[in-house]
Backbone as a ProteinNet text record, in pm:
[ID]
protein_1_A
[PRIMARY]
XXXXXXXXXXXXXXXXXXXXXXXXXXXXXXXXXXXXXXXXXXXXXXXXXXXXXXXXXXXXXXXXXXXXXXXXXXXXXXXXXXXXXXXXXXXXXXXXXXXXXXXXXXXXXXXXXXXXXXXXXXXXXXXXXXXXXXXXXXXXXXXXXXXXXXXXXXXXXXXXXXXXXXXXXXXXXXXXXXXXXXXXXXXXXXXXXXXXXXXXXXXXXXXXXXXXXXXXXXXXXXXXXXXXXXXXXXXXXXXXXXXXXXXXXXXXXXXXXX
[TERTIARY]
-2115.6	-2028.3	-1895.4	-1897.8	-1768.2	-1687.9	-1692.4	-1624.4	-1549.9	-1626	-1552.2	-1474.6	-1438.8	-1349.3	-1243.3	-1108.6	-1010.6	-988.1	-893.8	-854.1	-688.3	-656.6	-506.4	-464.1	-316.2	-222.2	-140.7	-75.1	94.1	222.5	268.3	394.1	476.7	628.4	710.7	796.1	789.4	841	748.4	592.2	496.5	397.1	435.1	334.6	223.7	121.8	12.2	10.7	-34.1	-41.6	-201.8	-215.7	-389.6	-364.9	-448.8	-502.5	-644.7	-667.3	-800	-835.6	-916.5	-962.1	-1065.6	-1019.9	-1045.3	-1091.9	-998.2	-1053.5	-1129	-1144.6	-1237	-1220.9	-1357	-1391.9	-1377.5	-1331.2	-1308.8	-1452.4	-1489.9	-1591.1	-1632.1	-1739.5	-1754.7	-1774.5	-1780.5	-1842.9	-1880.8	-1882.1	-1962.1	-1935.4	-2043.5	-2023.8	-2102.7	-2049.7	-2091.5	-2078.1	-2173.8	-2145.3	-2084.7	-1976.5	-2023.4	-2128.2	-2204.2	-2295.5	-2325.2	-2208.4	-2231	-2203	-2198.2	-2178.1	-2076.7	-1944.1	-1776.9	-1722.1	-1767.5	-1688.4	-1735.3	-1690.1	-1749.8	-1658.9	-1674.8	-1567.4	-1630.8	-1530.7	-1554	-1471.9	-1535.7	-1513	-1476.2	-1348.4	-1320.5	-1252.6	-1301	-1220.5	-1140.5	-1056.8	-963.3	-954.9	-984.3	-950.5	-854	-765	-632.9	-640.9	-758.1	-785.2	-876.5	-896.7	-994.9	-949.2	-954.7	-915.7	-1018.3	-1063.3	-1138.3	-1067	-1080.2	-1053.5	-1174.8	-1114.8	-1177.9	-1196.5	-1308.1	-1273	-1343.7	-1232.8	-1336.1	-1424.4	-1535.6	-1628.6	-1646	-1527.8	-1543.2	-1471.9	-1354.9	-1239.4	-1220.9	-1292.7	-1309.8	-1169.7	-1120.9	-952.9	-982.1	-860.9	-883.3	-782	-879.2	-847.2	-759.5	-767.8	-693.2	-780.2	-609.1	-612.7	-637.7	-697.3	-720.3	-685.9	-564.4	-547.5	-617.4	-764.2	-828.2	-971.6	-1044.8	-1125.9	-1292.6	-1368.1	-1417.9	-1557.5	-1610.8	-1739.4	-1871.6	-1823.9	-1951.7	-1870.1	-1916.8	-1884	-2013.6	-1993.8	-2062.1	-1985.5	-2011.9	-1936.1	-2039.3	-1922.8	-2044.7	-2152.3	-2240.3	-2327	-2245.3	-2183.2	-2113.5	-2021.7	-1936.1	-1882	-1721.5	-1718.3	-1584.3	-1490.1	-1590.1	-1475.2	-1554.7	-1500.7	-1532.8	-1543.2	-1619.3	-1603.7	-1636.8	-1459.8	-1529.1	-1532.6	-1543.5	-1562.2	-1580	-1519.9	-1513.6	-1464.6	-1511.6	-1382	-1422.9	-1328.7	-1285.1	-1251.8	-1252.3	-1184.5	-1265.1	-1239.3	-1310.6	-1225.5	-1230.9	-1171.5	-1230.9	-1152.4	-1207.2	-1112.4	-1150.8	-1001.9	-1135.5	-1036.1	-1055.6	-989.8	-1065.4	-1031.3	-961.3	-838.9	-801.2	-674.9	-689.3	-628.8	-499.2	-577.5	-494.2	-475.3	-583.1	-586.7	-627.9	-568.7	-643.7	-654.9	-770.3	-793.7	-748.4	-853.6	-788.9	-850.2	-785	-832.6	-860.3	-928.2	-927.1	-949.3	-854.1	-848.3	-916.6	-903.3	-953.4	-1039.3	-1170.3	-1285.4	-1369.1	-1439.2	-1526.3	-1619.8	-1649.2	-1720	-1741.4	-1795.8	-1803.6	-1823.9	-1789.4	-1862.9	-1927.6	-2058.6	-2168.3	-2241.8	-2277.2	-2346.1	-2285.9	-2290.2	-2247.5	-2322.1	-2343.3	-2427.5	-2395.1	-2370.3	-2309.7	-2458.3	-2402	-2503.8	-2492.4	-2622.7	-2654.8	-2527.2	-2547.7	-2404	-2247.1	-2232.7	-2114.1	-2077.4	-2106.5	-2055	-2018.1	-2145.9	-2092.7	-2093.3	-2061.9	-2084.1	-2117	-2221.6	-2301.5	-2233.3	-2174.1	-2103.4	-2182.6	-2269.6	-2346.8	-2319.6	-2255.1	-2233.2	-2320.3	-2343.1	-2445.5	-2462.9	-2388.8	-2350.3	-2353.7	-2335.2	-2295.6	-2349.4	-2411.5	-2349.1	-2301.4	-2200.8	-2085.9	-2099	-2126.8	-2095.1	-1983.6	-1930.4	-1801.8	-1805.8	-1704.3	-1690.6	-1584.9	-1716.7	-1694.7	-1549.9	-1493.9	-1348.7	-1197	-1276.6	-1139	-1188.6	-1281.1	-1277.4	-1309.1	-1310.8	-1303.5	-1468.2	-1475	-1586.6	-1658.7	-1820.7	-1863.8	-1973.2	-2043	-2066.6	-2140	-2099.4	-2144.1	-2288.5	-2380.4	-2472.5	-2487.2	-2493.5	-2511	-2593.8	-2606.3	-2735.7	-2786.7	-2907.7	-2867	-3010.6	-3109.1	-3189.2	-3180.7	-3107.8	-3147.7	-3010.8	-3014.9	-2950.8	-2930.3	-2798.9	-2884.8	-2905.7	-2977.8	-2975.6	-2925.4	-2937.2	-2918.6	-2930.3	-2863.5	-2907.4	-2906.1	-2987.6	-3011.7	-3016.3	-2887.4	-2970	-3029.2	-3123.9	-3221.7	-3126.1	-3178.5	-3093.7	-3157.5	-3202.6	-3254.3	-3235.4	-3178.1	-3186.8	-3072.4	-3067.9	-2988.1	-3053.1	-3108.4	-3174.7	-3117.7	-3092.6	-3017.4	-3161	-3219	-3293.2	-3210.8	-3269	-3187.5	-3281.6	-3250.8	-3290.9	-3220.3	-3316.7	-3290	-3418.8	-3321.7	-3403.6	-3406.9	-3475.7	-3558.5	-3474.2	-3395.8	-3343.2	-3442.3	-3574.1	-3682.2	-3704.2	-3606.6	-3613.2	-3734.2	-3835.6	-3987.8	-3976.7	-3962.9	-4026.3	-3854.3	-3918	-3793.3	-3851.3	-3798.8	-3836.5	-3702.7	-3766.8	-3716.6	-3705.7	-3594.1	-3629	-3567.2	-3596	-3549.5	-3476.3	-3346	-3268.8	-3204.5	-3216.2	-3207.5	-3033.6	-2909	-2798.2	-2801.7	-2871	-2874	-2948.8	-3037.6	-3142.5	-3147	-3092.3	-3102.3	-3214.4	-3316.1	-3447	-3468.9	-3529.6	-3592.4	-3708.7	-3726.5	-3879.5	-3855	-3971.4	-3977.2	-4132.5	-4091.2	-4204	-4270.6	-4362.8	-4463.2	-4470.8	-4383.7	-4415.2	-4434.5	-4580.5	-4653.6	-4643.6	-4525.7	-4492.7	-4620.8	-4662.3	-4778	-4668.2	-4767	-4720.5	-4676.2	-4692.6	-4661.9	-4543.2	-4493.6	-4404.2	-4319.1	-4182.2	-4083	-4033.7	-3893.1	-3872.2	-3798	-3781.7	-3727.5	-3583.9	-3513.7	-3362.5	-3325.4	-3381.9	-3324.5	-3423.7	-3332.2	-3400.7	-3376.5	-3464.3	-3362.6	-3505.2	-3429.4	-3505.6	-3542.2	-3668.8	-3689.4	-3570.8	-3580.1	-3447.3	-3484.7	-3655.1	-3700.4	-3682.6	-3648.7	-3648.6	-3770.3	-3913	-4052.9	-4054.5	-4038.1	-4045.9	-3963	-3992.6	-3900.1	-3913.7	-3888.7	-3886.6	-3784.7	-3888.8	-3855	-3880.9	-3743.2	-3785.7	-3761.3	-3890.3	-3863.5	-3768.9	-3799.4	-3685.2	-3764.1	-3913.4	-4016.4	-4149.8	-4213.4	-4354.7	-4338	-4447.6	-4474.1	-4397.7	-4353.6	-4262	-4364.1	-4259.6	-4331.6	-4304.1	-4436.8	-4324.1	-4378.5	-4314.5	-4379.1	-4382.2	-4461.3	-4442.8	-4365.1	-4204.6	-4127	-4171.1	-4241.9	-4320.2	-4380.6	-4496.2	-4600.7	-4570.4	-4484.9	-4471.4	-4585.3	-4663.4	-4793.4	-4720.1	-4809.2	-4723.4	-4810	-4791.8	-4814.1	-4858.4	-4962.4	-5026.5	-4936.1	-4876.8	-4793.1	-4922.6	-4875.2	-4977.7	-4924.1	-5015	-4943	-4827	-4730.5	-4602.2	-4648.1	-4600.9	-4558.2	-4473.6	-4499.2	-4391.7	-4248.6	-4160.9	-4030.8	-3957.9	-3955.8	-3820.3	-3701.6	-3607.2	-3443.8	-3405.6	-3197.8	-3229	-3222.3	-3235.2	-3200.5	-3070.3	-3002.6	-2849.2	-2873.3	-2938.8	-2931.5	-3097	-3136.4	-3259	-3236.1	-3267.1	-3253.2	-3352.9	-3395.1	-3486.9	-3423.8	-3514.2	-3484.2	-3396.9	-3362.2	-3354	-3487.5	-3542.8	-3668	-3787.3	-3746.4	-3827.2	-3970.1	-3976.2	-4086.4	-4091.9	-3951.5	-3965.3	-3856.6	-3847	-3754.3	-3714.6
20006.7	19902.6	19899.5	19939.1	19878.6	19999.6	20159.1	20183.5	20197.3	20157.2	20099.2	19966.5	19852	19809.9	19809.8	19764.3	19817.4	19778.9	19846.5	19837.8	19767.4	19621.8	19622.8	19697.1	19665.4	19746.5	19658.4	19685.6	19571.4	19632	19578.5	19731.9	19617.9	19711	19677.3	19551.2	19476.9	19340.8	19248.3	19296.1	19195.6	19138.7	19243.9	19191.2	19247.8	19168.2	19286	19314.8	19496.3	19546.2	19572	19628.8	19730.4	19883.6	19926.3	20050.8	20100.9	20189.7	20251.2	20308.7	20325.7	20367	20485.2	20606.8	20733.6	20830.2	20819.8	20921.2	20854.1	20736.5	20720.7	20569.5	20518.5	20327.1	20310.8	20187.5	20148.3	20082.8	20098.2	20034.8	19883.7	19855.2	19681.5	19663.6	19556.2	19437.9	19328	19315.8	19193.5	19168	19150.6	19119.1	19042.5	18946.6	18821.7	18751.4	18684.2	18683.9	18520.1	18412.5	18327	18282.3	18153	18074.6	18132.7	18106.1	18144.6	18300.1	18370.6	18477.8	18547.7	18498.5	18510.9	18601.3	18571.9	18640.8	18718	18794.1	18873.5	18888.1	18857.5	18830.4	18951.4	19045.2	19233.5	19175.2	19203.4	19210.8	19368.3	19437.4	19554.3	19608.9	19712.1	19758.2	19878	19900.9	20022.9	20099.7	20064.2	20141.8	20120.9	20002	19958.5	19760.6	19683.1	19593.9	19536.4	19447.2	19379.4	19297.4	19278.9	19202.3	19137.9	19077.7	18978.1	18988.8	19112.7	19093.1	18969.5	18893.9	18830.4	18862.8	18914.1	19014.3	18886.9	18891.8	18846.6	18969.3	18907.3	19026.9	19047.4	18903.4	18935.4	19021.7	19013	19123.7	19254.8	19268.7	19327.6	19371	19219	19246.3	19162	19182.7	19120.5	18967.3	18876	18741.8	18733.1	18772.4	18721.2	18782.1	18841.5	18885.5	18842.5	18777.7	18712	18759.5	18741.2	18838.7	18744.7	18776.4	18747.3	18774.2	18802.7	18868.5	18835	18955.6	18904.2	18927	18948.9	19062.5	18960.4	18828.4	18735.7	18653.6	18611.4	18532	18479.8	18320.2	18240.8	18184.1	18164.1	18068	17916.6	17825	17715.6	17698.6	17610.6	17583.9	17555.3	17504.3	17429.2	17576.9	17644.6	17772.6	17793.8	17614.7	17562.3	17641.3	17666	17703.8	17830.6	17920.1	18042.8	18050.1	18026.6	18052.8	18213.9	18180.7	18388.2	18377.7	18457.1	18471.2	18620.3	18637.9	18794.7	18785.3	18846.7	18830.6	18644.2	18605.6	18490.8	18379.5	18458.4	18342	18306.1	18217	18152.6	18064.8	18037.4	18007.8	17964.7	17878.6	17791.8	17833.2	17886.8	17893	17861.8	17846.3	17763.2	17851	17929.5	18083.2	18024.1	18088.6	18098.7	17967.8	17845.9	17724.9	17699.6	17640.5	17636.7	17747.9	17821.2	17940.1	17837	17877.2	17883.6	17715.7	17663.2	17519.3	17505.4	17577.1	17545.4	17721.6	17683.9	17860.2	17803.7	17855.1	17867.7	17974.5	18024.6	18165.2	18206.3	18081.3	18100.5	17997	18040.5	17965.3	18040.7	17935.5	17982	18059	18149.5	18222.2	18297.1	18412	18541.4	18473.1	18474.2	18466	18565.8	18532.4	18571.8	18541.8	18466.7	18418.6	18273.5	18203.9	18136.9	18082.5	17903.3	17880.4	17726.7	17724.8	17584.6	17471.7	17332.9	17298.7	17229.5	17206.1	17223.3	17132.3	16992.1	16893.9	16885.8	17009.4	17071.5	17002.1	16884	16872.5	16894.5	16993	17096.9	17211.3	17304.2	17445.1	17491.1	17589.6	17583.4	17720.8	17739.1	17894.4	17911.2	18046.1	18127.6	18189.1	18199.6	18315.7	18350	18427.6	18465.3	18311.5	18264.8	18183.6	18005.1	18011.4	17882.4	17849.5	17777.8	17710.9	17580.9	17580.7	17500.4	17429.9	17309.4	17244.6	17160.4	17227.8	17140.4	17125.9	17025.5	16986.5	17049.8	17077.6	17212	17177.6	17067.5	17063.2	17054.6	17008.7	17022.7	17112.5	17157.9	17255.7	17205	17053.2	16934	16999.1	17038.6	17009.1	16916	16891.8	16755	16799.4	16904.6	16904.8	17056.1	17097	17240.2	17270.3	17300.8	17333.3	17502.6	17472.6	17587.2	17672.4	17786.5	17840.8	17813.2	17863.3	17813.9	17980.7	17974.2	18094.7	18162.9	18185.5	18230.7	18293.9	18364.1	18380.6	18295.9	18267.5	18234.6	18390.7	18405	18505.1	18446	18344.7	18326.2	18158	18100.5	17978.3	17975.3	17886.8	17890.5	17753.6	17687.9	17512.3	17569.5	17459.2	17431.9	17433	17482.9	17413.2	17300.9	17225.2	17105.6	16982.6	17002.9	16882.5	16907.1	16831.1	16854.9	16938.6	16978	17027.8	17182.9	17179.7	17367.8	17438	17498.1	17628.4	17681.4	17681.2	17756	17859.8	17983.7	18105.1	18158.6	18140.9	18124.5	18266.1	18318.9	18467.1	18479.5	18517.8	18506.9	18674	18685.1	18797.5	18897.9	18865.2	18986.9	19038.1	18994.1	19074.9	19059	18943.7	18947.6	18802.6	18719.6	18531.6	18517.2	18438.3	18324.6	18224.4	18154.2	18019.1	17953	17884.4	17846.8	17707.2	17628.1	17492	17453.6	17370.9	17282.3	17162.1	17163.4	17029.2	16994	16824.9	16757.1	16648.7	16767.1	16654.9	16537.8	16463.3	16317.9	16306.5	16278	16216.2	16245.9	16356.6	16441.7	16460.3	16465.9	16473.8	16618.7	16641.5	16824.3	16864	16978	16991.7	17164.5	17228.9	17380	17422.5	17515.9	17588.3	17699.2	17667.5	17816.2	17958.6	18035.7	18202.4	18276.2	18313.9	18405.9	18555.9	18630.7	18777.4	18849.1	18972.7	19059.2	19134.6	19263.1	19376.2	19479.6	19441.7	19478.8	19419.2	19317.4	19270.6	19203.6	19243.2	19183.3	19047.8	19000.5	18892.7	18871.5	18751	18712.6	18779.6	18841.8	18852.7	18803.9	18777	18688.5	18585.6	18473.8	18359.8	18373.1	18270.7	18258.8	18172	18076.7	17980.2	17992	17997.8	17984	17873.5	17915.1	17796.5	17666	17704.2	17481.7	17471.6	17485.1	17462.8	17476.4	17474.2	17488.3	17582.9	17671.5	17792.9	17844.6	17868.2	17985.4	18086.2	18219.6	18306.3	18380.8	18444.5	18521.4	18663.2	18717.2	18884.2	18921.9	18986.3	19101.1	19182.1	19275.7	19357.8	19474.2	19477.4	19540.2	19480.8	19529.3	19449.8	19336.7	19298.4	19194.3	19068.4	19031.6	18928.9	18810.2	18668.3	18537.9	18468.5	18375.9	18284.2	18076.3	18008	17861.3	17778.6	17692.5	17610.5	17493	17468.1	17361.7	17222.9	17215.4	17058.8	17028.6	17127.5	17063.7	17152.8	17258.8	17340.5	17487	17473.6	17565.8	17736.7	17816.8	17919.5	17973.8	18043.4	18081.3	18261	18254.7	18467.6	18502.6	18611.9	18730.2	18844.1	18926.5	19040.8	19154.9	19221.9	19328	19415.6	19419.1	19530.9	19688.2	19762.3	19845.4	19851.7	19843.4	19806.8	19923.3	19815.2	19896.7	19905.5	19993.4	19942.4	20031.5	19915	19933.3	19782.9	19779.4	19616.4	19640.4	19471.6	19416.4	19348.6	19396.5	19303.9	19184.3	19192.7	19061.4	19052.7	18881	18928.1	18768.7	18808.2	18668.4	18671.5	18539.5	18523.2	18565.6	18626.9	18599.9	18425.2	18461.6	18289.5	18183.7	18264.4	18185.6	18217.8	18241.5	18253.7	18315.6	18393	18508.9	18666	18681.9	18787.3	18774.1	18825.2	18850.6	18939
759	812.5	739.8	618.4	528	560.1	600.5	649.6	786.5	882.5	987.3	980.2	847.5	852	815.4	825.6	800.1	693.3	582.5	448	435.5	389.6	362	240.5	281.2	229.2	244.8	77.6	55.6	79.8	203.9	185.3	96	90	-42.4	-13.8	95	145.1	141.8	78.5	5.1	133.4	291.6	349.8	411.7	418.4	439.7	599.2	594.7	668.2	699	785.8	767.5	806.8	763.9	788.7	829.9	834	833.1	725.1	680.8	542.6	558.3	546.5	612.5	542	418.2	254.4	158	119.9	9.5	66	4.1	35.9	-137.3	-145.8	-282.3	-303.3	-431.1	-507.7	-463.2	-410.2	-379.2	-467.4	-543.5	-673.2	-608.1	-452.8	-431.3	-293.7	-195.5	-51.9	-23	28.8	117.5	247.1	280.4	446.6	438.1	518.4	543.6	626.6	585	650.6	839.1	890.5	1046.9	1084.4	981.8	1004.9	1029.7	1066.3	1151.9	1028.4	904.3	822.3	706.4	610.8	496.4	451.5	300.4	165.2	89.9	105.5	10.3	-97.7	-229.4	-323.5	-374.9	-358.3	-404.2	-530.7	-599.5	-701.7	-722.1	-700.5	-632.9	-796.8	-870.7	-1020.7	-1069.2	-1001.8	-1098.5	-1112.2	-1032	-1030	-922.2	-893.9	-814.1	-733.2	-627.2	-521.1	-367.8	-347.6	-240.7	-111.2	35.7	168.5	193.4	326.7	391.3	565.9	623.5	727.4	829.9	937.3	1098.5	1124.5	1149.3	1180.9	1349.7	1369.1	1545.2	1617.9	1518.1	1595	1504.6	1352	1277.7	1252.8	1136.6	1113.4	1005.2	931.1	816.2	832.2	790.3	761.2	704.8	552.2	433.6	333.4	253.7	94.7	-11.9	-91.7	-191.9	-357.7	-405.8	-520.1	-641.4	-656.2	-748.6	-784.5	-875.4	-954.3	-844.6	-769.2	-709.3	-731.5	-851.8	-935.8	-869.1	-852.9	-802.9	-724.8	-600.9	-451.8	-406.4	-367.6	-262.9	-203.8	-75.3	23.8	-27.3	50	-21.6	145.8	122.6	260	390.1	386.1	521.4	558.4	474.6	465.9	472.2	444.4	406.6	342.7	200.4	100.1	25	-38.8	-110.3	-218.5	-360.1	-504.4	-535.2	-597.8	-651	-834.8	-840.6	-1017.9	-1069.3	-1196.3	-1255.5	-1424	-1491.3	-1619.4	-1651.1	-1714.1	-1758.3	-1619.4	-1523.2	-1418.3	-1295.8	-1257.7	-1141.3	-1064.5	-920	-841.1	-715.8	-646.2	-518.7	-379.8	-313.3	-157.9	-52.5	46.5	156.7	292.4	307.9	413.6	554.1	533.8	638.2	674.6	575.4	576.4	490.7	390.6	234.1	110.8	154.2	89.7	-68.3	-168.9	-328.9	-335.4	-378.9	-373.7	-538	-600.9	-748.9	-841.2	-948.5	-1053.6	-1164.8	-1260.9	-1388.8	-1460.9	-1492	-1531.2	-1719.5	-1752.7	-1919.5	-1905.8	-1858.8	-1885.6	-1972.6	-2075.9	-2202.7	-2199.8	-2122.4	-2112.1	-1994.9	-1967.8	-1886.8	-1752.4	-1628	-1527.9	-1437.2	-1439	-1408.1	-1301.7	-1242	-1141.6	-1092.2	-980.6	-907.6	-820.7	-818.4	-691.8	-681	-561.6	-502.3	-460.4	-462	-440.6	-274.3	-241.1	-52.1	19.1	-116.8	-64.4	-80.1	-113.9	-164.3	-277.7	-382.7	-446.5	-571	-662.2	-757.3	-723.6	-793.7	-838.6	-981.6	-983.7	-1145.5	-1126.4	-1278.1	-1290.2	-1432.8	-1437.6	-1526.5	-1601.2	-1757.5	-1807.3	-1935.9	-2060.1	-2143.4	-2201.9	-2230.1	-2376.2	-2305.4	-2171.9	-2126.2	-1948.1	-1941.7	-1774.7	-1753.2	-1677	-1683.6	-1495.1	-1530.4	-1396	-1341.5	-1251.2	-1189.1	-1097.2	-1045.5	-930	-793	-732.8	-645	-555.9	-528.8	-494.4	-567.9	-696.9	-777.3	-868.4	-922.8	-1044.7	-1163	-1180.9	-1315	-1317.6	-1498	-1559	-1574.6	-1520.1	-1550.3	-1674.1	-1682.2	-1783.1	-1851.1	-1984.9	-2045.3	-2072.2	-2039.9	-2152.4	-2233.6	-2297.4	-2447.4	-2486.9	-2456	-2552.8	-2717.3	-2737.3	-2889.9	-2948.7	-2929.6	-2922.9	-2832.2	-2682.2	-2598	-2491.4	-2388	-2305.4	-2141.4	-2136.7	-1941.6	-1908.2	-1759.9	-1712.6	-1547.4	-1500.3	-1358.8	-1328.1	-1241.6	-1177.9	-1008.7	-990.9	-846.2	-796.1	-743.7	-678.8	-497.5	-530.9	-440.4	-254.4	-206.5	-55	-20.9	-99.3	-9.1	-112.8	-253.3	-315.6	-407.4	-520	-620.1	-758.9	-699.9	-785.3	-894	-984.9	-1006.6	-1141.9	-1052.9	-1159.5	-1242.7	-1363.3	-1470.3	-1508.4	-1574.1	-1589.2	-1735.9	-1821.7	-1980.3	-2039.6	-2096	-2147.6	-2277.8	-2329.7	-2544.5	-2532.4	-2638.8	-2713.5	-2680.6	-2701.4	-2702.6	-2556.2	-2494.5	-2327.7	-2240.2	-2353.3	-2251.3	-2257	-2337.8	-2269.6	-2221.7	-2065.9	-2039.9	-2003.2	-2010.7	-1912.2	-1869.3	-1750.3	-1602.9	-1628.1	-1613.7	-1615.9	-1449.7	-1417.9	-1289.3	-1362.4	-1311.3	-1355.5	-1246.8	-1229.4	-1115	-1174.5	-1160.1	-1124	-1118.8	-1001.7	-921.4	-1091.4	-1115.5	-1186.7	-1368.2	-1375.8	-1505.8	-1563	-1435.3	-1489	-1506	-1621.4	-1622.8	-1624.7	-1580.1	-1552.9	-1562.4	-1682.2	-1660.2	-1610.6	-1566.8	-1498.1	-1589.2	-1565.6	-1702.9	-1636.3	-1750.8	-1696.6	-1846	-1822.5	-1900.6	-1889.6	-1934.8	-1912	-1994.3	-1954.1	-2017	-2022.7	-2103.7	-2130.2	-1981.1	-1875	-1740.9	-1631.1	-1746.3	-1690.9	-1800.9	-1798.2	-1847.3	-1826.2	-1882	-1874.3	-1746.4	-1690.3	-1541.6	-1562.8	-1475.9	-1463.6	-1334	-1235.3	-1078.8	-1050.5	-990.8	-934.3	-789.6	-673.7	-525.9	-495.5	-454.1	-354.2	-221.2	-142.4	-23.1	22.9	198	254.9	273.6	247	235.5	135	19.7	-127	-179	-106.5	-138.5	-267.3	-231.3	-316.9	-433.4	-531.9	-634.5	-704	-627	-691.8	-792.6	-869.2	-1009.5	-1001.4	-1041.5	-1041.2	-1171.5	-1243.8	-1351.3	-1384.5	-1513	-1462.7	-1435	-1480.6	-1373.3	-1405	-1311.8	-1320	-1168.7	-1168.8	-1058.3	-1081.9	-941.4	-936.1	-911.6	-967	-1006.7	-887.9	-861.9	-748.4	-755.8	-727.3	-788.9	-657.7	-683.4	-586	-664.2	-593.7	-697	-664.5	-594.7	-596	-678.3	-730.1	-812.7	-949.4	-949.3	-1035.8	-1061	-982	-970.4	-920.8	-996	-970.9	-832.2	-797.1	-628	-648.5	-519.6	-571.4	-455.1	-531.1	-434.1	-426.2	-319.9	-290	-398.1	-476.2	-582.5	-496.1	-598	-568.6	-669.7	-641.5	-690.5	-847.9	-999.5	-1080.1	-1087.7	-1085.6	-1079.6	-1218.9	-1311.9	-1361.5	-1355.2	-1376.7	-1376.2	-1370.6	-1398.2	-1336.8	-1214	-1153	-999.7	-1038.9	-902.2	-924.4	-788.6	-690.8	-643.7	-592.1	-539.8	-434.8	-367.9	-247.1	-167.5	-34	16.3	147.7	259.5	347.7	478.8	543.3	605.6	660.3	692.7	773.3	818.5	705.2	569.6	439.2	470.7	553.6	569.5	460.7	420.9	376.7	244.7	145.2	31.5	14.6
[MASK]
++++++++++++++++++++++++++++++++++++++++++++++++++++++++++++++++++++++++++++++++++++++++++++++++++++++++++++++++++++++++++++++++++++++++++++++++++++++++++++++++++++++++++++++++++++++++++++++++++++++++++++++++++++++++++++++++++++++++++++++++++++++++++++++++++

């Protein structure tokens, strides 16, 4: 698909043109669909920097250029607005309208993962050392938390509550644990995962689309899965063990398949 769409180009009066992209596709770092499907935010790296097309997938043309760092992208639920993140910076636009809502280009730490919550009103941004929650229309920090023994590895809020999974990894690459923290309430709650010698420590989270569910992927060995109601962990049918890492994993829509 990504090479049948077209590639911009800045001519020297600063406006974009398109082309076809015929000899080489630039490197993705990150593709995403919005919510209804109309669009896909390519995260590309041409070898002199990084830049975010935003393509209609109806007329298969490009929306809009985005000159900013695009290594991790979510649209939020409704599919309003776009958070990208890379490097030190992170950012909010609003496709197709206002274009850049807000940036922060020197934030305390790496960004890493990204996940909005169902009511649009934060966004949890992931990096080794920190996750940082703000407020998904202006960017205002509401609040840091810190590592202190441990790594994040991932967060995931719930589509159905306020809920944001956190994904916290032990130096020794085998214990993590998972906590569930509830925004609205600041109530916390972790879930028990007992790694063997057949399975490593969690590196991906992703919620079924009822929020019922949460799965955990290794970085090999058999994957975990919970029931977030009662916290009970749930039997998957044996996999195959893989290792290498995983860079993403997500549900079907109708949460039949992962």
């Amino acid at each position: 698909l990504l090479r049948t769409l077209p590639s911009p180009v800045t001519s020297k009066d600063n406006v974009s043109v398109v082309r076809e992209e015929t000899d080489s596709v630039p490197i993705a770092s990150a593709v995403v669909f919005s919510p209804d499907g109309m669009l896909v935010a390519y995260g590309m790296d041409r070898g002199n920097g990084t830049q975010v097309v935003l393509y209609d997938l109806l007329t298969l043309s490009v929306r809009q250029t985005l000159d900013t760092l695009g290594d991790t992208m979510i649209f939020s639920h409704d599919g309003q607005f776009l958070f990208t993140g890379g490097g030190s910076t992170i950012a909010a636009w609003e496709p197709g309208s206002r274009g850049l809502l807000w940036r922060d280009e020197d934030s305390e730490d790496q960004v890493l993962h990204l996940s909005a919550s169902a009511d649009g009103r934060w966004l949890a941004q992931q990096g080794w050392a920190t996750v940082i929650i703000r407020c998904a229309r202006t960017g205002v920090i509401i609040r840091t938390m810190r590592s202190k023994d441990f790594e994040f590895a991932d967060v995931a809020f719930s589509p159905k509550s306020s809920v944001l999974a956190i994904l916290k990894q032990r130096s020794s690459n085998l214990d993590s644990d998972v906590e569930l923290y509830d925004l609205a309430t600041e109530e916390k709650r972790v879930l028990a995962y007992e790694p063997s010698v057949w399975s490593g420590g969690l590196e991906l989270l992703a919620y079924s689309p009822d929020g019922t569910r949460l799965l955990g992927i290794p970085r090999y060995g058999m994957p975990h899965m919970w029931n977030t109601q009662d916290g009970q962990s749930l039997p998957l049918l044996e996999l195959q063990a893989q290792d290498g890492h995983n860079q993403a994993v997500a549900f079907s829509p109708n949460g039949s398949f992962w």
